[in-house]
PDB file of N, CA and C in Angstrom:
ATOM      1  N   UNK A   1     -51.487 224.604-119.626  1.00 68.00           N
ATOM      2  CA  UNK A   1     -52.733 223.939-119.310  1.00 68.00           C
ATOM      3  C   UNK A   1     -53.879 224.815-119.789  1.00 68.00           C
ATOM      4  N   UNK A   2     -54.771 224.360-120.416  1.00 77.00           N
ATOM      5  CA  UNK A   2     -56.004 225.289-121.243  1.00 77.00           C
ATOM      6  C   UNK A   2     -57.761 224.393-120.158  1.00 77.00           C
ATOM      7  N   UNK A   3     -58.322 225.303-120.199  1.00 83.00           N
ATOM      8  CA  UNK A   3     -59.472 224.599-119.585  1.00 83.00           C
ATOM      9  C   UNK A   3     -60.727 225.397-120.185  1.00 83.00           C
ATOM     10  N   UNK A   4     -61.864 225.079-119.705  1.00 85.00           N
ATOM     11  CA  UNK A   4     -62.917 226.070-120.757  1.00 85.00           C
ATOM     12  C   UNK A   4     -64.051 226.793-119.349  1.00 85.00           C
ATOM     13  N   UNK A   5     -63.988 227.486-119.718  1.00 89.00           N
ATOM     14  CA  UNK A   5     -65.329 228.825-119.392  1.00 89.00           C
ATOM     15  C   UNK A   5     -66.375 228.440-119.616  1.00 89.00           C
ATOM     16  N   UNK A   6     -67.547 227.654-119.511  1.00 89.00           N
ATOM     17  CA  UNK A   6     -68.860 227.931-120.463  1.00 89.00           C
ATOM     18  C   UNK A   6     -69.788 228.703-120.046  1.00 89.00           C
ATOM     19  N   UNK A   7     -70.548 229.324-121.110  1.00 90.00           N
ATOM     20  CA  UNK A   7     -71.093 230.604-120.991  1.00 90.00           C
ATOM     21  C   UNK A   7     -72.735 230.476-119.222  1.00 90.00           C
ATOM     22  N   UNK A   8     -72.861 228.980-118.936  1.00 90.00           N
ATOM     23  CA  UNK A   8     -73.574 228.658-117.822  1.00 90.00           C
ATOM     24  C   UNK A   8     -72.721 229.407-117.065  1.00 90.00           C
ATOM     25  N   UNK A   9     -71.571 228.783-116.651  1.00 91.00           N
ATOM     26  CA  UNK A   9     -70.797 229.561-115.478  1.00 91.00           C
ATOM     27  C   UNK A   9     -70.438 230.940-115.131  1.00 91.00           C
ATOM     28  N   UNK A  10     -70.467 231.693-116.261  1.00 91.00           N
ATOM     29  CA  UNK A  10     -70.377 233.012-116.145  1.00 91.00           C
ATOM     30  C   UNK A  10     -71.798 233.280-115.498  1.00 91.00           C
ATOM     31  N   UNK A  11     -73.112 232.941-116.589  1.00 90.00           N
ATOM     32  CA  UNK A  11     -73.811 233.716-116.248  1.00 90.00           C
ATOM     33  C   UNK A  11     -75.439 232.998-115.578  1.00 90.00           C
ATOM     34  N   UNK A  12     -74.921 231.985-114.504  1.00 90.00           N
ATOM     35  CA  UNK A  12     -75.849 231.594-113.833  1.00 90.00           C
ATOM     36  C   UNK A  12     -74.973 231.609-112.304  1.00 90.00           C
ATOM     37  N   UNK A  13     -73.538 231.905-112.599  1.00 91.00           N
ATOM     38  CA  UNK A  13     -73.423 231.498-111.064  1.00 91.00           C
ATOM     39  C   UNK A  13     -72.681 232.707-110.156  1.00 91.00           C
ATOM     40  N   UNK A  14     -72.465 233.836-110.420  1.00 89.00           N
ATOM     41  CA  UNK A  14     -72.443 234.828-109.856  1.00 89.00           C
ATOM     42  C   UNK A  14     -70.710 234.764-109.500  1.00 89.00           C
ATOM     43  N   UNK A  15     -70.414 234.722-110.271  1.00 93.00           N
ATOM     44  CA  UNK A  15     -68.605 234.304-109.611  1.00 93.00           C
ATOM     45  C   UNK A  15     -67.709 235.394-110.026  1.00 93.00           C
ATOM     46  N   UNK A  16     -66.975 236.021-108.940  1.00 91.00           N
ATOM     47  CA  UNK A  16     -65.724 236.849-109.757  1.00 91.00           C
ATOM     48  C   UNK A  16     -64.792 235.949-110.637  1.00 91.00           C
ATOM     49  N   UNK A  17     -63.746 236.718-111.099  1.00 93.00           N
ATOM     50  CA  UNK A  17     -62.587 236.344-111.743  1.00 93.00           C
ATOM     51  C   UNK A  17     -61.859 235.198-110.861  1.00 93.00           C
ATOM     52  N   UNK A  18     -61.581 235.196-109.913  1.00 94.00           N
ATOM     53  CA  UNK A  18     -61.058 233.740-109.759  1.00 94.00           C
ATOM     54  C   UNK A  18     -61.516 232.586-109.105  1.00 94.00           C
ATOM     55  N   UNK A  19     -63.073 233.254-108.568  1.00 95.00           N
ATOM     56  CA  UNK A  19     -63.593 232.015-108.565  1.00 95.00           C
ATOM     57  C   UNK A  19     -64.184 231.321-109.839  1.00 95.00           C
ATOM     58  N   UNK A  20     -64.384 232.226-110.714  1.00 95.00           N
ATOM     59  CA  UNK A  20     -64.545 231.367-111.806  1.00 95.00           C
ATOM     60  C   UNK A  20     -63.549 230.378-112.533  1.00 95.00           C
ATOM     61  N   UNK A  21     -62.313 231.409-112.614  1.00 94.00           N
ATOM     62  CA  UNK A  21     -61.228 230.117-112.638  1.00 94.00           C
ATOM     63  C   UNK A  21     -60.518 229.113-112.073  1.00 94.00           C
ATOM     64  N   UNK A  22     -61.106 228.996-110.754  1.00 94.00           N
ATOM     65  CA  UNK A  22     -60.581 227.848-109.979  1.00 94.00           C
ATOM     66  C   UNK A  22     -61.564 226.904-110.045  1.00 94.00           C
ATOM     67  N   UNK A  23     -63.054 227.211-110.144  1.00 94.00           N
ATOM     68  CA  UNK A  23     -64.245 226.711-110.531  1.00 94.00           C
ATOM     69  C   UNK A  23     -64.071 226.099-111.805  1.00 94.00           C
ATOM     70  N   UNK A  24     -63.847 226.510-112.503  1.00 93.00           N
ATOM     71  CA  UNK A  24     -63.518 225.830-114.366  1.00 93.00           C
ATOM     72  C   UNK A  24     -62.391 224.832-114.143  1.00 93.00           C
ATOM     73  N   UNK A  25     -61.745 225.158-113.443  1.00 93.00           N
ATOM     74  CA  UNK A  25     -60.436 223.804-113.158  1.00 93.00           C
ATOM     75  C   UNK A  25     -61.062 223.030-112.420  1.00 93.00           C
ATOM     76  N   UNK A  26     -61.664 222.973-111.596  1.00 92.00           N
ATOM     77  CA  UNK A  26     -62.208 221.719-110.968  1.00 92.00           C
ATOM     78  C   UNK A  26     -63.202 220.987-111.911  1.00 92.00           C
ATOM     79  N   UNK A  27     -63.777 221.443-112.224  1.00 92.00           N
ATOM     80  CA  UNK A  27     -65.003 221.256-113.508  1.00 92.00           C
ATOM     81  C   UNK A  27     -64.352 220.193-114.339  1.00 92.00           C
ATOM     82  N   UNK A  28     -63.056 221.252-114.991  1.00 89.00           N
ATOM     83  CA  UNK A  28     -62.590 220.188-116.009  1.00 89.00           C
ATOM     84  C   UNK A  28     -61.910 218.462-115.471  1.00 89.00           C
ATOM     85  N   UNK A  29     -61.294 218.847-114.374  1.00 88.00           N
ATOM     86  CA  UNK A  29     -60.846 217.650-114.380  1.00 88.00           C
ATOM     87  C   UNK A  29     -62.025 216.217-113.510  1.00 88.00           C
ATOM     88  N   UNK A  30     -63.188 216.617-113.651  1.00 87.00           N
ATOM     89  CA  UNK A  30     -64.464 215.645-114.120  1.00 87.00           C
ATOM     90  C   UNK A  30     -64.610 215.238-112.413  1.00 87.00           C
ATOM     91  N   UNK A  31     -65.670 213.875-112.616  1.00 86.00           N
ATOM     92  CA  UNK A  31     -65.555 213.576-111.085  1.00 86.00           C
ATOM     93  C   UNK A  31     -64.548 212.448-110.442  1.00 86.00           C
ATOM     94  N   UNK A  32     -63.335 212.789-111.233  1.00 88.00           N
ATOM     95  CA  UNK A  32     -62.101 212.031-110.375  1.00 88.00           C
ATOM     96  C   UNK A  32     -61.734 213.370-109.070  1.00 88.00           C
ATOM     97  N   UNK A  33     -62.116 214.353-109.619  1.00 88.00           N
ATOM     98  CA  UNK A  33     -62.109 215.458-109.181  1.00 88.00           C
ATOM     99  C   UNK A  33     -60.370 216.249-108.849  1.00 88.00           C
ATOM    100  N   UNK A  34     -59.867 217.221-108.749  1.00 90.00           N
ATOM    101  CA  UNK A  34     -58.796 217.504-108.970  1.00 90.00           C
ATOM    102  C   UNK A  34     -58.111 217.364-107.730  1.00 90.00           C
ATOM    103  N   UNK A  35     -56.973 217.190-107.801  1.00 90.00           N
ATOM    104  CA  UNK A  35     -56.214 216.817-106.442  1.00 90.00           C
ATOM    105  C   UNK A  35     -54.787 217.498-107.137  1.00 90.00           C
ATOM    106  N   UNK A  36     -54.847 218.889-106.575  1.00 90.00           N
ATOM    107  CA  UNK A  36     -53.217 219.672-106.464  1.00 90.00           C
ATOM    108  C   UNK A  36     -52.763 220.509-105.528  1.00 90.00           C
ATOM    109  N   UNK A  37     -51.793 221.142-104.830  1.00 91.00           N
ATOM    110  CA  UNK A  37     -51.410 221.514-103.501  1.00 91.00           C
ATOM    111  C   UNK A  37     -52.194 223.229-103.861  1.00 91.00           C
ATOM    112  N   UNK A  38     -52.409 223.860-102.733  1.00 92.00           N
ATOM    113  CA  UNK A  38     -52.855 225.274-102.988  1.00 92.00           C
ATOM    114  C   UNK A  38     -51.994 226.063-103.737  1.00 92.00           C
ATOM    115  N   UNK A  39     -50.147 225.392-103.322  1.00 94.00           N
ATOM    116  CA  UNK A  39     -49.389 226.352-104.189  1.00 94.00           C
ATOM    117  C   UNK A  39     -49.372 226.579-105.477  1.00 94.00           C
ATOM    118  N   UNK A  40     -49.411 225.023-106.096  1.00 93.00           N
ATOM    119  CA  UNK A  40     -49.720 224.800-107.756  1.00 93.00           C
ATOM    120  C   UNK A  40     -51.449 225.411-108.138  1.00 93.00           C
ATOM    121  N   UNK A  41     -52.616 225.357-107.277  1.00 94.00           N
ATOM    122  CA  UNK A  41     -53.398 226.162-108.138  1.00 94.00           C
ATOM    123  C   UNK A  41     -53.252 227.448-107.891  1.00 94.00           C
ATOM    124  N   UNK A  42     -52.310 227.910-106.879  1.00 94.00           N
ATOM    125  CA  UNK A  42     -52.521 229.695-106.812  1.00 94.00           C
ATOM    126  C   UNK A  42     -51.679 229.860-108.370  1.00 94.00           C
ATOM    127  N   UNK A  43     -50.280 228.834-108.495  1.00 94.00           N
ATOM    128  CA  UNK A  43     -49.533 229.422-110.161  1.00 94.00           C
ATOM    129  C   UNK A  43     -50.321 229.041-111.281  1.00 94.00           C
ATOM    130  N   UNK A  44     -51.551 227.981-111.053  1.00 92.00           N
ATOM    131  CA  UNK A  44     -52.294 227.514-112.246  1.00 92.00           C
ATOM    132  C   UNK A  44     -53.546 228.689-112.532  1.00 92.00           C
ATOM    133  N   UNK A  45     -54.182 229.550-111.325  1.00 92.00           N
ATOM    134  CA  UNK A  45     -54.622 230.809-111.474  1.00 92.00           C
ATOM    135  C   UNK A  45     -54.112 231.963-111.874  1.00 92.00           C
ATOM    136  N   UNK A  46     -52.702 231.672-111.502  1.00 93.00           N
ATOM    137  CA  UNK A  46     -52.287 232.869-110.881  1.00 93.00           C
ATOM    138  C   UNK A  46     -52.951 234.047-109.897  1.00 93.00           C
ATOM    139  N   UNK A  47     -52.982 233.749-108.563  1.00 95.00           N
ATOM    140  CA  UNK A  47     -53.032 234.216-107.482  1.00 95.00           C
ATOM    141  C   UNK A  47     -52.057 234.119-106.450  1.00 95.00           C
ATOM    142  N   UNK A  48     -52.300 234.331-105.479  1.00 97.00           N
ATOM    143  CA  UNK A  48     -51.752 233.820-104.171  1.00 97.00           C
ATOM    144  C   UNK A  48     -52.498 232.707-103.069  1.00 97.00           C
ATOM    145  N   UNK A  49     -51.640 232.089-102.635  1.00 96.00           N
ATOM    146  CA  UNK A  49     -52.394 230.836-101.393  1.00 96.00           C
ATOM    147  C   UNK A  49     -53.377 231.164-100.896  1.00 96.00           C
ATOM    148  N   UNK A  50     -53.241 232.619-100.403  1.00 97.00           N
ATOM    149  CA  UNK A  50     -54.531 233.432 -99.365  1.00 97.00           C
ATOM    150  C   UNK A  50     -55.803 233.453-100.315  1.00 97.00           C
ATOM    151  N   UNK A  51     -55.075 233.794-101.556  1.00 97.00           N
ATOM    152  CA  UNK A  51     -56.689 233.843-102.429  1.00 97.00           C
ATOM    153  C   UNK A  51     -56.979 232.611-102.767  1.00 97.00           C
ATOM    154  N   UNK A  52     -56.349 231.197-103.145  1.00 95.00           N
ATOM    155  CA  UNK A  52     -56.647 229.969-103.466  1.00 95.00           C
ATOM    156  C   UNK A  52     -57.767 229.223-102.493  1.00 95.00           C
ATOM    157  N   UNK A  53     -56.918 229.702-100.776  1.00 95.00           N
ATOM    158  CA  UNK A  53     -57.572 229.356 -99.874  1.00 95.00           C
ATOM    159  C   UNK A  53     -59.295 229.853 -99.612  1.00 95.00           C
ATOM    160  N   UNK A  54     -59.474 230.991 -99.894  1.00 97.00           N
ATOM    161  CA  UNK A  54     -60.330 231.679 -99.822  1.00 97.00           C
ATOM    162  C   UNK A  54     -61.690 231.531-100.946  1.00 97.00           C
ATOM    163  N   UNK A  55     -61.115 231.133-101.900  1.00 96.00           N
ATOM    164  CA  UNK A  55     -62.303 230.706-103.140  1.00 96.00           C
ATOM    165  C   UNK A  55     -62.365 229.704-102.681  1.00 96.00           C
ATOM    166  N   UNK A  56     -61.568 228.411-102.258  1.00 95.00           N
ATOM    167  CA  UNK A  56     -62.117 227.055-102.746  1.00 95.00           C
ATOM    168  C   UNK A  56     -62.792 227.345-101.307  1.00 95.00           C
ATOM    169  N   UNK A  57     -62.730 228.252-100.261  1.00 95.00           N
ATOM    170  CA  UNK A  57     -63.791 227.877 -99.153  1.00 95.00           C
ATOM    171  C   UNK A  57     -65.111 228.774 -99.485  1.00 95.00           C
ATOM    172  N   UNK A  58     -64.949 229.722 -99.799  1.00 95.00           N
ATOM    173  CA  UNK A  58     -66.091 230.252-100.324  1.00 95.00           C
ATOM    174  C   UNK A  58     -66.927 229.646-101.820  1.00 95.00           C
ATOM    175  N   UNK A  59     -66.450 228.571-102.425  1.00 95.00           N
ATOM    176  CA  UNK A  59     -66.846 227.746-103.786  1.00 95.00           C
ATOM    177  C   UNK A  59     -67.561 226.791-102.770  1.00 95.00           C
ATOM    178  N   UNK A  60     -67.225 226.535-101.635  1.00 93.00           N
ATOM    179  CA  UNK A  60     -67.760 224.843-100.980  1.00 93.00           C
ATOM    180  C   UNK A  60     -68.319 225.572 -99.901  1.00 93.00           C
ATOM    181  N   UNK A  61     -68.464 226.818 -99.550  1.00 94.00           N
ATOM    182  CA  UNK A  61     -69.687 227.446 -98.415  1.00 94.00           C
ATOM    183  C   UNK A  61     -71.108 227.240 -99.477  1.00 94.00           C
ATOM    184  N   UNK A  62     -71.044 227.758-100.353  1.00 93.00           N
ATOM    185  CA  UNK A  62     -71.741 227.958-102.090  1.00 93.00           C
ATOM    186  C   UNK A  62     -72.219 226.470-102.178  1.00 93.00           C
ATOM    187  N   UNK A  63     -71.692 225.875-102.365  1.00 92.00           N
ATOM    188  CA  UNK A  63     -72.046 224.150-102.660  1.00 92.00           C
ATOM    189  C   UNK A  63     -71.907 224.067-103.739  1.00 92.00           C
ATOM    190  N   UNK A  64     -70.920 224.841-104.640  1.00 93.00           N
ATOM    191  CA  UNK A  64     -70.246 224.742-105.805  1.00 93.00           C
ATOM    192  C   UNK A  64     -69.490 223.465-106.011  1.00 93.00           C
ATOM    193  N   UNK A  65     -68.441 222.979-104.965  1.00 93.00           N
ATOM    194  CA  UNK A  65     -67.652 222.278-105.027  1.00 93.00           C
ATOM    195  C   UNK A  65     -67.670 221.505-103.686  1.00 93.00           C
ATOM    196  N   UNK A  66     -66.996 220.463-104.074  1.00 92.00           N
ATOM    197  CA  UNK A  66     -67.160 219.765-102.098  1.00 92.00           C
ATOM    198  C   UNK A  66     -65.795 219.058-101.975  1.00 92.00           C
ATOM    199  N   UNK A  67     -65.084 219.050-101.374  1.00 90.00           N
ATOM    200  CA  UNK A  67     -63.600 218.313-100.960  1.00 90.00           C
ATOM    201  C   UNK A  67     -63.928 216.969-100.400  1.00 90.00           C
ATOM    202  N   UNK A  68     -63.766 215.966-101.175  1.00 86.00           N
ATOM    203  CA  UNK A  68     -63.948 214.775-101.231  1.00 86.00           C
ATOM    204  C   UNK A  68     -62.679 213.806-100.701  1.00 86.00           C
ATOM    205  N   UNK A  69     -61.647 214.461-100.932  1.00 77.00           N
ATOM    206  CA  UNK A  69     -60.324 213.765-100.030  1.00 77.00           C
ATOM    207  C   UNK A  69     -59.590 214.540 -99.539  1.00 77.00           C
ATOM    208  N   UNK A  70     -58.772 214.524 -97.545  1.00 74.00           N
ATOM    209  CA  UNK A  70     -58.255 215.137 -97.344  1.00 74.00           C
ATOM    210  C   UNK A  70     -57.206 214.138 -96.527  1.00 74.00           C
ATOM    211  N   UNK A  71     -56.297 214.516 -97.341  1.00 70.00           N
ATOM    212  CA  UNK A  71     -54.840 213.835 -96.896  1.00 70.00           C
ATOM    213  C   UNK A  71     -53.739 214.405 -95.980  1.00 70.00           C
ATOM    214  N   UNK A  72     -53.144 214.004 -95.396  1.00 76.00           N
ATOM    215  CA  UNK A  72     -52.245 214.215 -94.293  1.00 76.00           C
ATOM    216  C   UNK A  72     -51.284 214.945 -95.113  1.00 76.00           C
ATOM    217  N   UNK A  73     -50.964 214.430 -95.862  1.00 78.00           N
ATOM    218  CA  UNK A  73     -49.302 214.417 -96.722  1.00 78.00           C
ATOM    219  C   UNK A  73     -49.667 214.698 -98.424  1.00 78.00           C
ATOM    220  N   UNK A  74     -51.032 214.897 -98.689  1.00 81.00           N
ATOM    221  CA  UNK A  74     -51.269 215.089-100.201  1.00 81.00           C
ATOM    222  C   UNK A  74     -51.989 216.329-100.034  1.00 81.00           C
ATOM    223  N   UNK A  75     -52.353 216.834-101.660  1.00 84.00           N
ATOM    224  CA  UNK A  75     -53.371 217.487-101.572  1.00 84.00           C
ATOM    225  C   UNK A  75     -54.770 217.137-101.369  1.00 84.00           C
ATOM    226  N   UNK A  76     -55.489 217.909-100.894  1.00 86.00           N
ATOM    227  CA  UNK A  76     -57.739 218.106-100.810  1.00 86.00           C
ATOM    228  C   UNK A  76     -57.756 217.446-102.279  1.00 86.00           C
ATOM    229  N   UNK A  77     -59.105 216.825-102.509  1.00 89.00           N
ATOM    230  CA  UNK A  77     -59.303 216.479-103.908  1.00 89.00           C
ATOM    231  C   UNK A  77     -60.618 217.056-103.654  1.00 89.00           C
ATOM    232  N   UNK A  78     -60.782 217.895-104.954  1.00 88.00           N
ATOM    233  CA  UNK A  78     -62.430 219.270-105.397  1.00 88.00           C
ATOM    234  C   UNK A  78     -62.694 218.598-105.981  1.00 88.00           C
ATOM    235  N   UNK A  79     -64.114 218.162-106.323  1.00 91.00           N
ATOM    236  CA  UNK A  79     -64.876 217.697-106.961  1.00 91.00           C
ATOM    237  C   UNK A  79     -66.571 218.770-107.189  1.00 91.00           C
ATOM    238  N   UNK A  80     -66.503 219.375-108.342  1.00 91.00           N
ATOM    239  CA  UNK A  80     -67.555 220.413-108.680  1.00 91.00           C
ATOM    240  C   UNK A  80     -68.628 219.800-108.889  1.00 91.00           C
ATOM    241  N   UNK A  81     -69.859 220.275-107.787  1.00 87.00           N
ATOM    242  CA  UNK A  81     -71.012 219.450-107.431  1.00 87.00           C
ATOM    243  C   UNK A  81     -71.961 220.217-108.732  1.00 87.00           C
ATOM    244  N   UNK A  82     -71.781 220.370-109.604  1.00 75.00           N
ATOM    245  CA  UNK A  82     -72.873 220.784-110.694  1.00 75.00           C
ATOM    246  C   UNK A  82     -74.172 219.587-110.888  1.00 75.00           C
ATOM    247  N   UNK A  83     -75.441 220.621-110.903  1.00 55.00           N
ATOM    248  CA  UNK A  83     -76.452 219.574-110.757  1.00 55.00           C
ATOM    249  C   UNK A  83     -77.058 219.142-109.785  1.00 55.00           C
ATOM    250  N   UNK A  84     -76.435 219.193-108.644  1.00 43.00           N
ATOM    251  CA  UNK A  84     -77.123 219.338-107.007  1.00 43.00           C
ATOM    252  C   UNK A  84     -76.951 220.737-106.914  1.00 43.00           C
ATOM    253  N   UNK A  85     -76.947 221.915-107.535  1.00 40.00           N
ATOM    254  CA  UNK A  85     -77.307 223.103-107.137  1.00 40.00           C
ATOM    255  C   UNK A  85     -78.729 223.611-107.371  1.00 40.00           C
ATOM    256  N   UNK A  86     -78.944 225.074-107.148  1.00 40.00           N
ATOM    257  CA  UNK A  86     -80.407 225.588-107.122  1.00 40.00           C
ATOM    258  C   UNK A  86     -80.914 225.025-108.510  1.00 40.00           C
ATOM    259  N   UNK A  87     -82.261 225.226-109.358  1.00 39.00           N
ATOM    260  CA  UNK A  87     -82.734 224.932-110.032  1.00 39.00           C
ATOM    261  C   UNK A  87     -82.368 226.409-111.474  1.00 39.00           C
ATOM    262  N   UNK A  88     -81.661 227.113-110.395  1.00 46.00           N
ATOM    263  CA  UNK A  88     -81.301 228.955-111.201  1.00 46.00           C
ATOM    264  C   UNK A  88     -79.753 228.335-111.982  1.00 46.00           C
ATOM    265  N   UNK A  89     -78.944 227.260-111.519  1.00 42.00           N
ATOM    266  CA  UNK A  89     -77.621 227.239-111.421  1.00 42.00           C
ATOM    267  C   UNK A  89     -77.819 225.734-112.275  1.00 42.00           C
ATOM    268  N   UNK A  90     -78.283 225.403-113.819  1.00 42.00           N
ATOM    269  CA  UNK A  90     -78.132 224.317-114.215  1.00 42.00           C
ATOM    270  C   UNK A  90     -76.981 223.582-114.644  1.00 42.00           C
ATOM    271  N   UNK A  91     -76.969 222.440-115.335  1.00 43.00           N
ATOM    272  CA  UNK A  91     -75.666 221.632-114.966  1.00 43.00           C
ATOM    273  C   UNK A  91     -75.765 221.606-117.051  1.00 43.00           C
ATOM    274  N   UNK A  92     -74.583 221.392-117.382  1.00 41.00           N
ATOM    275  CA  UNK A  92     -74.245 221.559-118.497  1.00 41.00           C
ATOM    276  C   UNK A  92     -74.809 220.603-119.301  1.00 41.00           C
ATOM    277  N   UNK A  93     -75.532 219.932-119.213  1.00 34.00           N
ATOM    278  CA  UNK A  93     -76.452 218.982-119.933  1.00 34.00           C
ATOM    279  C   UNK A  93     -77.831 220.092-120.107  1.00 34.00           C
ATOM    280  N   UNK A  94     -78.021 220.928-119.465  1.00 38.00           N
ATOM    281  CA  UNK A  94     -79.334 221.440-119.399  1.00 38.00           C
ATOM    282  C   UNK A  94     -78.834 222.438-119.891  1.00 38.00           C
ATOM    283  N   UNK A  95     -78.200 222.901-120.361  1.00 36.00           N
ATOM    284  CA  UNK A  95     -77.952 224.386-120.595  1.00 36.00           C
ATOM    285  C   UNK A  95     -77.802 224.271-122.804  1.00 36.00           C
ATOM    286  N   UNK A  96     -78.610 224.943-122.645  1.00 37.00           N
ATOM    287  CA  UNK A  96     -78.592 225.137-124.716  1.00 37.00           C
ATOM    288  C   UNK A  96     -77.702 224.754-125.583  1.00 37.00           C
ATOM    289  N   UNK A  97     -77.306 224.267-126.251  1.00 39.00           N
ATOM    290  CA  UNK A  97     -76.142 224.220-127.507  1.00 39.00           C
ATOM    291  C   UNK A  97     -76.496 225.178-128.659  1.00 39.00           C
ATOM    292  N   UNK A  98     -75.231 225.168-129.477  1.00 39.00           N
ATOM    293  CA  UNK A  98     -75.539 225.758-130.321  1.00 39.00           C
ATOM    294  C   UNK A  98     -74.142 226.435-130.799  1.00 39.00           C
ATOM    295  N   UNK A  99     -74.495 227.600-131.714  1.00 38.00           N
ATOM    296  CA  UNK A  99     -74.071 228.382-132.349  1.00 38.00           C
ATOM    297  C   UNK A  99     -73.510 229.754-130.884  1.00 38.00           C
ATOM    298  N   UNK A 100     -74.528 229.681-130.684  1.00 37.00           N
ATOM    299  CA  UNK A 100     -74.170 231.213-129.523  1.00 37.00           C
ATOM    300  C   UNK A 100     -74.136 230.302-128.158  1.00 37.00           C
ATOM    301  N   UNK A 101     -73.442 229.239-127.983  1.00 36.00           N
ATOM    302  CA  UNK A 101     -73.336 229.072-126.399  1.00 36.00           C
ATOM    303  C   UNK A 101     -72.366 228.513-126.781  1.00 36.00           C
ATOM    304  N   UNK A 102     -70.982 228.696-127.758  1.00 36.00           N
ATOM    305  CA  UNK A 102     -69.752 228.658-127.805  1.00 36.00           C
ATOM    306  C   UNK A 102     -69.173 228.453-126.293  1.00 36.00           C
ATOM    307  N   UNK A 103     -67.836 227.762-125.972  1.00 38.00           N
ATOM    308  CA  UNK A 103     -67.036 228.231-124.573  1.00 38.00           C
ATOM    309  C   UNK A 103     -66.384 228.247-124.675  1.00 38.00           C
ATOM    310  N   UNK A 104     -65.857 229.317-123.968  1.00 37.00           N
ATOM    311  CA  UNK A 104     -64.643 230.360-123.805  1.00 37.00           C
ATOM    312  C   UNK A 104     -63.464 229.836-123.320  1.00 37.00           C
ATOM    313  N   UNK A 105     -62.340 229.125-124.112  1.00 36.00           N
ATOM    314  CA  UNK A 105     -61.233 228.622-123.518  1.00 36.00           C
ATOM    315  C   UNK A 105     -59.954 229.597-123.162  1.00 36.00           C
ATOM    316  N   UNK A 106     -59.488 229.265-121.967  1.00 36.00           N
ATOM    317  CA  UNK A 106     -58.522 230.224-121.730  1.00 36.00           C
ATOM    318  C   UNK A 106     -57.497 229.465-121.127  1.00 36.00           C
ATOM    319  N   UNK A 107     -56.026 229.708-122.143  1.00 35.00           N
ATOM    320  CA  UNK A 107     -55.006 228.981-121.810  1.00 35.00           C
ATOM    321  C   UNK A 107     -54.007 229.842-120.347  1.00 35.00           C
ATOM    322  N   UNK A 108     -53.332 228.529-119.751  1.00 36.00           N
ATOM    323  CA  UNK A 108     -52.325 229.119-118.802  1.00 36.00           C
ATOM    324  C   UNK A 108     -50.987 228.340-118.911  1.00 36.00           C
ATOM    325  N   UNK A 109     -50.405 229.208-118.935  1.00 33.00           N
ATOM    326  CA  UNK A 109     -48.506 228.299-119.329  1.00 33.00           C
ATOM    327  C   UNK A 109     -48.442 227.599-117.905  1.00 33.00           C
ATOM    328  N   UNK A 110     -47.836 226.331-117.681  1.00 32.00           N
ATOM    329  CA  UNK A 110     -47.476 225.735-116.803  1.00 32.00           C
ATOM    330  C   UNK A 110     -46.112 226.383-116.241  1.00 32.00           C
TER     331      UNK A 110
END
């Protein structure tokens, strides 16, 4: 599974290493928003549950992301609130194109 980095997220939103990559996975999969168990994104990060658990609550203390479905028997579905954030934290329509705002794709083996 490959997803992309863009250079906004690094450097408007203050995120370590895996909140940025659990952040870029929600991102990518748009506003159907992603729906997978903590175990599959701790191996789609590679982390552990404790840390899966811990970003996506600290991503949605942030108002990064907001959990839009919570199922008995399924997974939470994340949906990345870009665009209702501060006016510091723009949404990828607002952010430059070009030559130097390339994004950074980074693949993960399933």
């Amino acid at each position: 599974m490959s997803f992309t980095i863009d250079p906004w997220m690094m450097r408007d939103l203050d995120l370590s290493g895996n909140e940025l990559i659990i952040f870029a996975l929600v991102c990518e999969a748009g506003e159907k928003g992603l729906s997978v168990s903590k175990p599959k994104l701790a191996f789609l990060s590679n982390t552990s549950v404790t840390t899966v658990r811990r970003v996506l609550s600290d991503l949605s203390e942030r108002g990064y992301i907001e959990r839009t479905h919570v199922g008995e028997n399924e997974p939470s579905t994340w949906v990345a609130c870009v665009g209702e954030q501060s006016p510091s934290s723009p949404s990828p329509i607002e952010t430059p194109s070009g030559r130097n705002s390339r994004s950074r794709v980074m693949s993960i083996a399933k």
